[in-house]
Amino acid sequence: MGYRFKTAGQAFFGEDALEMAGPVLGSMGKKALIVTGKIVTKSGMTAVLTDELDKQGVKYSIFSDLPGEPDDLMVKAGAALYEKEGCDFIIGLGGGTPLDSAKAIGMYVTNHEDFIDLVGKNAAGDFPPLAAIPTTAGTGSEVTKFICLTDSASDTKILLGGDDLIPDLAIINPAFTLSAPGSVTAATGMDALTHAVESYTSRKGNPVTDLYAEDAIKKIFTYLPAAYKDGSDKEARSQMAIAAYEAGVCINNASVTLVHGMSRPIGALFHVPHGISNAMLIGECLTFALEGCPDRFAALARLIGKADESTDDKKAAKIFIDAIKELADTLDIPTLEGYGIDREAFFEKMPKMAKDAITSGSPANTIRPVSEQDVLDIYAKLWQ
């Protein structure tokens, strides 16, 4: 059986990554739309980028009106600024929201189609050149063909994808993640772990994505607690930046499964950050998926040193899921109730969430058939 493999056009890593990539940025166009957030701008990271653009003789305009996770309205506002300012390429600087928004802006200025109409279709077009610079270690958006955003009219978090959305350039400087607070470090780190584990246990996985997933999982179990405990730990930040990139490469080629399918509706309807909703779900979702490939989960338990070859596969698989739950506890991941979500409101929305989860297509990648009723049952178990 054959498989294909795609990632960002080129990537630069390390504390001098931006300087190394400067000439490439200078060749991408004459004027950039920088899509970023207000917090990133206040931190001084946007100024570091604009200084490099000045050095390269590139003009720029900054769009930082990103109040929360991406939706169609903020993307259209960014696209309007891109056109008004006469920009010819885009730079996303920040976490998942700026990076996904940057992709979506490029898509919208090219075809002006409503995003809801593109669900399930291949997002293709002659999109503007795109550079992605993450300031968190988690989403992997700097190397993926995916956009996750909310359609404001229907309150639905939708997933769009296509090879033309993959950034042309990824710049990974772990120093840019040093200012991320503990809560963001935990959320994005668990997002990266979810990417790697789901890819490893996806129907679409392959031997190449397995290599990336295994290395990412080892790094995350080793370094995420350290980065959470001490955000100034440069070694932990560096290893997590690489792990997030690796996990992004994984989902770009093997996709995600049940956890992400069920996570997006929680984010859309209850405004829970994506990484946190993943972390809330991962234990129950993987427990459900375990029956489909216990040998794969067992291999991961052995990989992180929680089991050995003498341990039965089903027992080792359970040990791995317990290890994920322990990690989530170490990172102070809240329950739905602890986050402040009303139980009655959650149960009222469950039928819509289950339908949206299945419609997204992600649960179908799980190596165990998933029905709408299965999704409802898992949502209910989050309250037990």
GROMACS .gro file of C-alpha atoms in nm:
model
  384
    1MET     CA    1   0.000   0.000   0.000
    2GLY     CA    2   0.140   0.340  -0.098
    3TYR     CA    3   0.117   0.673   0.078
    4ARG     CA    4   0.212   1.035   0.018
    5PHE     CA    5   0.377   1.282   0.250
    6LYS     CA    6   0.357   1.664   0.251
    7THR     CA    7   0.472   1.940   0.483
    8ALA     CA    8   0.565   2.310   0.470
    9GLY     CA    9   0.774   2.424   0.173
   10GLN     CA   10   1.071   2.491   0.400
   11ALA     CA   11   1.132   2.541   0.771
   12PHE     CA   12   1.390   2.716   0.987
   13PHE     CA   13   1.454   2.617   1.350
   14GLY     CA   14   1.636   2.775   1.643
   15GLU     CA   15   1.686   3.110   1.812
   16ASP     CA   16   1.827   3.262   1.493
   17ALA     CA   17   1.554   3.111   1.274
   18LEU     CA   18   1.392   3.444   1.186
   19GLU     CA   19   1.723   3.601   1.085
   20MET     CA   20   1.811   3.294   0.877
   21ALA     CA   21   1.471   3.307   0.708
   22GLY     CA   22   1.489   3.681   0.644
   23PRO     CA   23   1.599   3.657   0.279
   24VAL     CA   24   1.319   3.409   0.212
   25LEU     CA   25   1.065   3.648   0.363
   26GLY     CA   26   1.216   3.922   0.148
   27SER     CA   27   1.151   3.716  -0.164
   28MET     CA   28   0.787   3.638  -0.087
   29GLY     CA   29   0.642   3.976  -0.183
   30LYS     CA   30   0.657   4.352  -0.150
   31LYS     CA   31   0.404   4.404   0.128
   32ALA     CA   32   0.297   4.161   0.400
   33LEU     CA   33  -0.020   4.142   0.603
   34ILE     CA   34   0.098   4.037   0.948
   35VAL     CA   35  -0.180   3.845   1.122
   36THR     CA   36  -0.115   3.837   1.494
   37GLY     CA   37  -0.267   3.903   1.835
   38LYS     CA   38  -0.259   4.199   2.070
   39ILE     CA   39  -0.073   4.003   2.340
   40VAL     CA   40   0.196   3.896   2.094
   41THR     CA   41   0.232   4.256   1.983
   42LYS     CA   42   0.260   4.382   2.341
   43SER     CA   43   0.527   4.119   2.412
   44GLY     CA   44   0.753   4.275   2.149
   45MET     CA   45   0.759   3.974   1.916
   46THR     CA   46   0.578   4.160   1.639
   47ALA     CA   47   0.847   4.430   1.655
   48VAL     CA   48   1.116   4.163   1.614
   49LEU     CA   49   0.942   4.050   1.296
   50THR     CA   50   0.888   4.401   1.158
   51ASP     CA   51   1.254   4.484   1.224
   52GLU     CA   52   1.352   4.189   1.005
   53LEU     CA   53   1.105   4.296   0.736
   54ASP     CA   54   1.251   4.649   0.745
   55LYS     CA   55   1.595   4.496   0.698
   56GLN     CA   56   1.465   4.307   0.394
   57GLY     CA   57   1.293   4.614   0.247
   58VAL     CA   58   0.946   4.463   0.286
   59LYS     CA   59   0.650   4.684   0.375
   60TYR     CA   60   0.375   4.556   0.603
   61SER     CA   61   0.037   4.616   0.760
   62ILE     CA   62  -0.066   4.459   1.090
   63PHE     CA   63  -0.403   4.291   1.156
   64SER     CA   64  -0.437   4.206   1.526
   65ASP     CA   65  -0.813   4.221   1.579
   66LEU     CA   66  -0.833   3.859   1.697
   67PRO     CA   67  -1.038   3.857   2.019
   68GLY     CA   68  -1.071   3.479   2.049
   69GLU     CA   69  -1.057   3.160   1.846
   70PRO     CA   70  -1.099   3.226   1.471
   71ASP     CA   71  -1.437   3.281   1.313
   72ASP     CA   72  -1.552   3.386   0.967
   73LEU     CA   73  -1.617   3.746   1.070
   74MET     CA   74  -1.264   3.821   1.189
   75VAL     CA   75  -1.122   3.646   0.882
   76LYS     CA   76  -1.330   3.861   0.648
   77ALA     CA   77  -1.217   4.173   0.836
   78GLY     CA   78  -0.856   4.066   0.787
   79ALA     CA   79  -0.917   4.000   0.418
   80ALA     CA   80  -1.065   4.349   0.377
   81LEU     CA   81  -0.751   4.500   0.530
   82TYR     CA   82  -0.528   4.287   0.303
   83GLU     CA   83  -0.706   4.421  -0.005
   84LYS     CA   84  -0.725   4.780   0.121
   85GLU     CA   85  -0.352   4.790   0.199
   86GLY     CA   86  -0.246   4.627  -0.128
   87CYS     CA   87  -0.069   4.337   0.038
   88ASP     CA   88   0.069   4.052  -0.170
   89PHE     CA   89   0.164   3.793   0.094
   90ILE     CA   90   0.073   3.696   0.450
   91ILE     CA   91   0.265   3.622   0.770
   92GLY     CA   92   0.089   3.451   1.060
   93LEU     CA   93   0.256   3.521   1.397
   94GLY     CA   94   0.115   3.369   1.714
   95GLY     CA   95  -0.077   3.065   1.832
   96GLY     CA   96  -0.343   2.868   1.650
   97THR     CA   97  -0.580   3.161   1.606
   98PRO     CA   98  -0.343   3.390   1.411
   99LEU     CA   99  -0.199   3.102   1.207
  100ASP     CA  100  -0.538   2.958   1.110
  101SER     CA  101  -0.672   3.308   1.046
  102ALA     CA  102  -0.374   3.384   0.820
  103LYS     CA  103  -0.451   3.075   0.612
  104ALA     CA  104  -0.820   3.160   0.597
  105ILE     CA  105  -0.753   3.521   0.495
  106GLY     CA  106  -0.540   3.403   0.205
  107MET     CA  107  -0.814   3.165   0.103
  108TYR     CA  108  -1.088   3.429   0.124
  109VAL     CA  109  -0.906   3.701  -0.070
  110THR     CA  110  -0.860   3.448  -0.349
  111ASN     CA  111  -1.211   3.306  -0.387
  112HIS     CA  112  -1.447   3.512  -0.161
  113GLU     CA  113  -1.654   3.200  -0.089
  114ASP     CA  114  -1.834   3.148   0.240
  115PHE     CA  115  -1.638   2.899   0.447
  116ILE     CA  116  -1.942   2.691   0.542
  117ASP     CA  117  -1.991   2.611   0.173
  118LEU     CA  118  -1.639   2.466   0.151
  119VAL     CA  119  -1.674   2.201   0.423
  120GLY     CA  120  -1.587   1.860   0.285
  121LYS     CA  121  -1.429   2.008  -0.027
  122ASN     CA  122  -1.065   2.045  -0.124
  123ALA     CA  123  -0.957   2.401  -0.053
  124ALA     CA  124  -0.765   2.482  -0.370
  125GLY     CA  125  -0.652   2.803  -0.533
  126ASP     CA  126  -0.365   3.034  -0.613
  127PHE     CA  127  -0.348   3.160  -0.254
  128PRO     CA  128  -0.102   3.434  -0.151
  129PRO     CA  129   0.240   3.316  -0.028
  130LEU     CA  130   0.221   3.236   0.344
  131ALA     CA  131   0.478   3.230   0.624
  132ALA     CA  132   0.385   3.089   0.965
  133ILE     CA  133   0.566   3.174   1.289
  134PRO     CA  134   0.426   2.997   1.597
  135THR     CA  135   0.457   3.150   1.944
  136THR     CA  136   0.310   2.845   2.119
  137ALA     CA  137   0.412   2.480   2.103
  138GLY     CA  138   0.099   2.292   2.013
  139THR     CA  139  -0.123   2.357   1.715
  140GLY     CA  140   0.124   2.257   1.445
  141SER     CA  141  -0.062   2.492   1.212
  142GLU     CA  142   0.272   2.610   1.073
  143VAL     CA  143   0.298   2.285   0.874
  144THR     CA  144  -0.060   2.174   0.814
  145LYS     CA  145  -0.318   2.199   0.539
  146PHE     CA  146  -0.601   2.259   0.786
  147ILE     CA  147  -0.805   2.554   0.910
  148CYS     CA  148  -1.039   2.528   1.206
  149LEU     CA  149  -1.281   2.819   1.251
  150THR     CA  150  -1.632   2.893   1.367
  151ASP     CA  151  -1.914   2.977   1.127
  152SER     CA  152  -2.086   3.255   1.323
  153ALA     CA  153  -2.429   3.210   1.164
  154SER     CA  154  -2.464   2.844   1.265
  155ASP     CA  155  -2.237   2.841   1.574
  156THR     CA  156  -2.052   2.549   1.418
  157LYS     CA  157  -1.677   2.495   1.434
  158ILE     CA  158  -1.581   2.376   1.088
  159LEU     CA  159  -1.271   2.210   0.949
  160LEU     CA  160  -1.136   2.306   0.608
  161GLY     CA  161  -0.840   2.149   0.434
  162GLY     CA  162  -0.635   2.140   0.117
  163ASP     CA  163  -0.270   2.114   0.017
  164ASP     CA  164  -0.273   2.473  -0.112
  165LEU     CA  165  -0.322   2.591   0.249
  166ILE     CA  166   0.012   2.449   0.366
  167PRO     CA  167   0.243   2.740   0.456
  168ASP     CA  168   0.530   2.804   0.218
  169LEU     CA  169   0.758   2.887   0.508
  170ALA     CA  170   0.764   2.784   0.876
  171ILE     CA  171   0.984   2.967   1.126
  172ILE     CA  172   1.016   2.789   1.461
  173ASN     CA  173   1.199   2.990   1.726
  174PRO     CA  174   1.150   2.836   2.073
  175ALA     CA  175   1.240   3.171   2.231
  176PHE     CA  176   0.906   3.301   2.099
  177THR     CA  177   0.726   3.053   2.330
  178LEU     CA  178   0.904   3.162   2.651
  179SER     CA  179   0.639   3.419   2.742
  180ALA     CA  180   0.346   3.176   2.707
  181PRO     CA  181   0.172   3.141   3.048
  182GLY     CA  182   0.133   2.801   3.212
  183SER     CA  183  -0.229   2.762   3.109
  184VAL     CA  184  -0.143   2.818   2.743
  185THR     CA  185   0.160   2.589   2.767
  186ALA     CA  186  -0.061   2.314   2.908
  187ALA     CA  187  -0.340   2.359   2.654
  188THR     CA  188  -0.117   2.375   2.348
  189GLY     CA  189   0.107   2.094   2.472
  190MET     CA  190  -0.192   1.864   2.519
  191ASP     CA  191  -0.310   1.964   2.171
  192ALA     CA  192   0.025   1.850   2.029
  193LEU     CA  193   0.007   1.524   2.224
  194THR     CA  194  -0.343   1.464   2.091
  195HIS     CA  195  -0.221   1.522   1.736
  196ALA     CA  196   0.060   1.271   1.775
  197VAL     CA  197  -0.146   0.998   1.947
  198GLU     CA  198  -0.442   1.034   1.712
  199SER     CA  199  -0.215   1.017   1.408
  200TYR     CA  200  -0.042   0.707   1.545
  201THR     CA  201  -0.379   0.536   1.590
  202SER     CA  202  -0.547   0.674   1.276
  203ARG     CA  203  -0.662   0.469   0.980
  204LYS     CA  204  -0.457   0.709   0.766
  205GLY     CA  205  -0.130   0.665   0.954
  206ASN     CA  206   0.179   0.535   0.777
  207PRO     CA  207   0.539   0.439   0.865
  208VAL     CA  208   0.669   0.794   0.811
  209THR     CA  209   0.407   0.962   1.030
  210ASP     CA  210   0.471   0.691   1.291
  211LEU     CA  211   0.833   0.809   1.319
  212TYR     CA  212   0.727   1.169   1.376
  213ALA     CA  213   0.452   1.068   1.620
  214GLU     CA  214   0.676   0.848   1.830
  215ASP     CA  215   0.940   1.116   1.869
  216ALA     CA  216   0.679   1.383   1.949
  217ILE     CA  217   0.513   1.165   2.213
  218LYS     CA  218   0.845   1.089   2.386
  219LYS     CA  219   0.939   1.456   2.388
  220ILE     CA  220   0.600   1.571   2.521
  221PHE     CA  221   0.589   1.325   2.811
  222THR     CA  222   0.945   1.427   2.902
  223TYR     CA  223   0.939   1.802   2.852
  224LEU     CA  224   0.580   1.931   2.880
  225PRO     CA  225   0.565   1.905   3.262
  226ALA     CA  226   0.897   2.091   3.281
  227ALA     CA  227   0.781   2.368   3.045
  228TYR     CA  228   0.457   2.400   3.244
  229LYS     CA  229   0.641   2.418   3.576
  230ASP     CA  230   0.906   2.663   3.458
  231GLY     CA  231   0.829   2.861   3.145
  232SER     CA  232   1.187   2.991   3.132
  233ASP     CA  233   1.330   2.638   3.084
  234LYS     CA  234   1.488   2.685   2.740
  235GLU     CA  235   1.561   2.318   2.684
  236ALA     CA  236   1.202   2.219   2.760
  237ARG     CA  237   1.069   2.499   2.537
  238SER     CA  238   1.301   2.398   2.253
  239GLN     CA  239   1.204   2.031   2.269
  240MET     CA  240   0.833   2.117   2.288
  241ALA     CA  241   0.862   2.346   1.982
  242ILE     CA  242   1.008   2.056   1.784
  243ALA     CA  243   0.748   1.813   1.919
  244ALA     CA  244   0.464   2.045   1.817
  245TYR     CA  245   0.612   2.072   1.467
  246GLU     CA  246   0.646   1.693   1.445
  247ALA     CA  247   0.289   1.641   1.563
  248GLY     CA  248   0.169   1.895   1.305
  249VAL     CA  249   0.349   1.701   1.033
  250CYS     CA  250   0.165   1.392   1.160
  251ILE     CA  251  -0.187   1.530   1.130
  252ASN     CA  252  -0.107   1.688   0.796
  253ASN     CA  253  -0.055   1.338   0.659
  254ALA     CA  254  -0.245   1.100   0.887
  255SER     CA  255  -0.522   1.332   1.011
  256VAL     CA  256  -0.692   1.339   1.350
  257THR     CA  257  -0.964   1.110   1.486
  258LEU     CA  258  -1.237   1.104   1.748
  259VAL     CA  259  -1.090   1.348   2.001
  260HIS     CA  260  -1.072   1.640   1.761
  261GLY     CA  261  -1.408   1.558   1.609
  262MET     CA  262  -1.572   1.585   1.951
  263SER     CA  263  -1.358   1.875   2.070
  264ARG     CA  264  -1.451   2.129   1.803
  265PRO     CA  265  -1.824   2.149   1.897
  266ILE     CA  266  -1.733   2.209   2.262
  267GLY     CA  267  -1.510   2.496   2.155
  268ALA     CA  268  -1.772   2.644   1.925
  269LEU     CA  269  -2.065   2.632   2.166
  270PHE     CA  270  -1.896   2.676   2.506
  271HIS     CA  271  -1.586   2.874   2.405
  272VAL     CA  272  -1.340   2.632   2.561
  273PRO     CA  273  -0.984   2.673   2.419
  274HIS     CA  274  -0.914   2.398   2.169
  275GLY     CA  275  -0.626   2.236   2.357
  276ILE     CA  276  -0.822   2.230   2.683
  277SER     CA  277  -1.128   2.067   2.525
  278ASN     CA  278  -0.898   1.806   2.367
  279ALA     CA  279  -0.744   1.737   2.706
  280MET     CA  280  -1.088   1.707   2.867
  281LEU     CA  281  -1.188   1.446   2.609
  282ILE     CA  282  -0.874   1.249   2.539
  283GLY     CA  283  -0.906   0.993   2.817
  284GLU     CA  284  -1.264   0.887   2.736
  285CYS     CA  285  -1.213   0.904   2.359
  286LEU     CA  286  -0.899   0.691   2.361
  287THR     CA  287  -1.061   0.443   2.599
  288PHE     CA  288  -1.332   0.401   2.337
  289ALA     CA  289  -1.078   0.373   2.053
  290LEU     CA  290  -0.857   0.125   2.239
  291GLU     CA  291  -1.052  -0.181   2.121
  292GLY     CA  292  -0.974  -0.094   1.760
  293CYS     CA  293  -0.595  -0.114   1.796
  294PRO     CA  294  -0.477  -0.217   2.145
  295ASP     CA  295  -0.136  -0.310   2.003
  296ARG     CA  296  -0.078   0.051   1.889
  297PHE     CA  297  -0.163   0.198   2.229
  298ALA     CA  298   0.048  -0.073   2.395
  299ALA     CA  299   0.344   0.024   2.179
  300LEU     CA  300   0.312   0.382   2.306
  301ALA     CA  301   0.310   0.265   2.669
  302ARG     CA  302   0.638   0.083   2.602
  303LEU     CA  303   0.775   0.385   2.415
  304ILE     CA  304   0.739   0.611   2.720
  305GLY     CA  305   0.869   0.345   2.959
  306LYS     CA  306   0.540   0.268   3.132
  307ALA     CA  307   0.528  -0.095   3.014
  308ASP     CA  308   0.762  -0.353   2.865
  309GLU     CA  309   0.740  -0.647   2.625
  310SER     CA  310   0.620  -0.877   2.901
  311THR     CA  311   0.308  -0.664   2.955
  312ASP     CA  312  -0.008  -0.785   2.781
  313ASP     CA  313  -0.115  -0.549   2.500
  314LYS     CA  314  -0.456  -0.465   2.647
  315LYS     CA  315  -0.307  -0.399   2.990
  316ALA     CA  316  -0.026  -0.189   2.840
  317ALA     CA  317  -0.278   0.007   2.631
  318LYS     CA  318  -0.476   0.090   2.944
  319ILE     CA  319  -0.152   0.193   3.117
  320PHE     CA  320  -0.082   0.441   2.837
  321ILE     CA  321  -0.425   0.601   2.863
  322ASP     CA  322  -0.380   0.624   3.241
  323ALA     CA  323  -0.046   0.798   3.178
  324ILE     CA  324  -0.221   1.059   2.962
  325LYS     CA  325  -0.476   1.118   3.238
  326GLU     CA  326  -0.195   1.158   3.491
  327LEU     CA  327  -0.025   1.409   3.263
  328ALA     CA  328  -0.348   1.607   3.233
  329ASP     CA  329  -0.374   1.612   3.614
  330THR     CA  330  -0.014   1.736   3.640
  331LEU     CA  331  -0.106   2.019   3.403
  332ASP     CA  332  -0.418   2.108   3.606
  333ILE     CA  333  -0.655   2.043   3.316
  334PRO     CA  334  -1.009   2.115   3.443
  335THR     CA  335  -1.319   1.905   3.396
  336LEU     CA  336  -1.616   2.052   3.208
  337GLU     CA  337  -1.779   2.130   3.543
  338GLY     CA  338  -1.455   2.273   3.680
  339TYR     CA  339  -1.427   2.498   3.377
  340GLY     CA  340  -1.769   2.642   3.460
  341ILE     CA  341  -1.985   2.479   3.194
  342ASP     CA  342  -2.347   2.427   3.295
  343ARG     CA  343  -2.440   2.059   3.286
  344GLU     CA  344  -2.798   2.117   3.173
  345ALA     CA  345  -2.688   2.346   2.891
  346PHE     CA  346  -2.427   2.091   2.783
  347PHE     CA  347  -2.675   1.805   2.766
  348GLU     CA  348  -2.919   2.026   2.576
  349LYS     CA  349  -2.655   2.090   2.310
  350MET     CA  350  -2.527   1.733   2.293
  351PRO     CA  351  -2.740   1.620   1.994
  352LYS     CA  352  -2.607   1.911   1.784
  353MET     CA  353  -2.252   1.850   1.903
  354ALA     CA  354  -2.270   1.480   1.821
  355LYS     CA  355  -2.405   1.551   1.474
  356ASP     CA  356  -2.139   1.818   1.410
  357ALA     CA  357  -1.865   1.583   1.532
  358ILE     CA  358  -1.965   1.304   1.294
  359THR     CA  359  -2.018   1.547   1.005
  360SER     CA  360  -1.663   1.679   1.046
  361GLY     CA  361  -1.530   1.344   0.925
  362SER     CA  362  -1.257   1.315   1.188
  363PRO     CA  363  -1.421   1.035   1.395
  364ALA     CA  364  -1.428   0.815   1.083
  365ASN     CA  365  -1.046   0.801   1.095
  366THR     CA  366  -1.064   0.615   1.428
  367ILE     CA  367  -0.965   0.248   1.405
  368ARG     CA  368  -1.301   0.151   1.548
  369PRO     CA  369  -1.640   0.239   1.395
  370VAL     CA  370  -1.793   0.546   1.563
  371SER     CA  371  -2.165   0.620   1.560
  372GLU     CA  372  -2.351   0.933   1.664
  373GLN     CA  373  -2.478   0.740   1.968
  374ASP     CA  374  -2.120   0.652   2.063
  375VAL     CA  375  -2.035   1.021   2.058
  376LEU     CA  376  -2.336   1.103   2.276
  377ASP     CA  377  -2.232   0.833   2.524
  378ILE     CA  378  -1.878   0.970   2.548
  379TYR     CA  379  -2.004   1.326   2.601
  380ALA     CA  380  -2.224   1.199   2.885
  381LYS     CA  381  -1.932   1.015   3.047
  382LEU     CA  382  -1.748   1.345   3.086
  383TRP     CA  383  -1.991   1.425   3.367
  384GLN     CA  384  -1.960   1.095   3.556
   0.00000   0.00000   0.00000
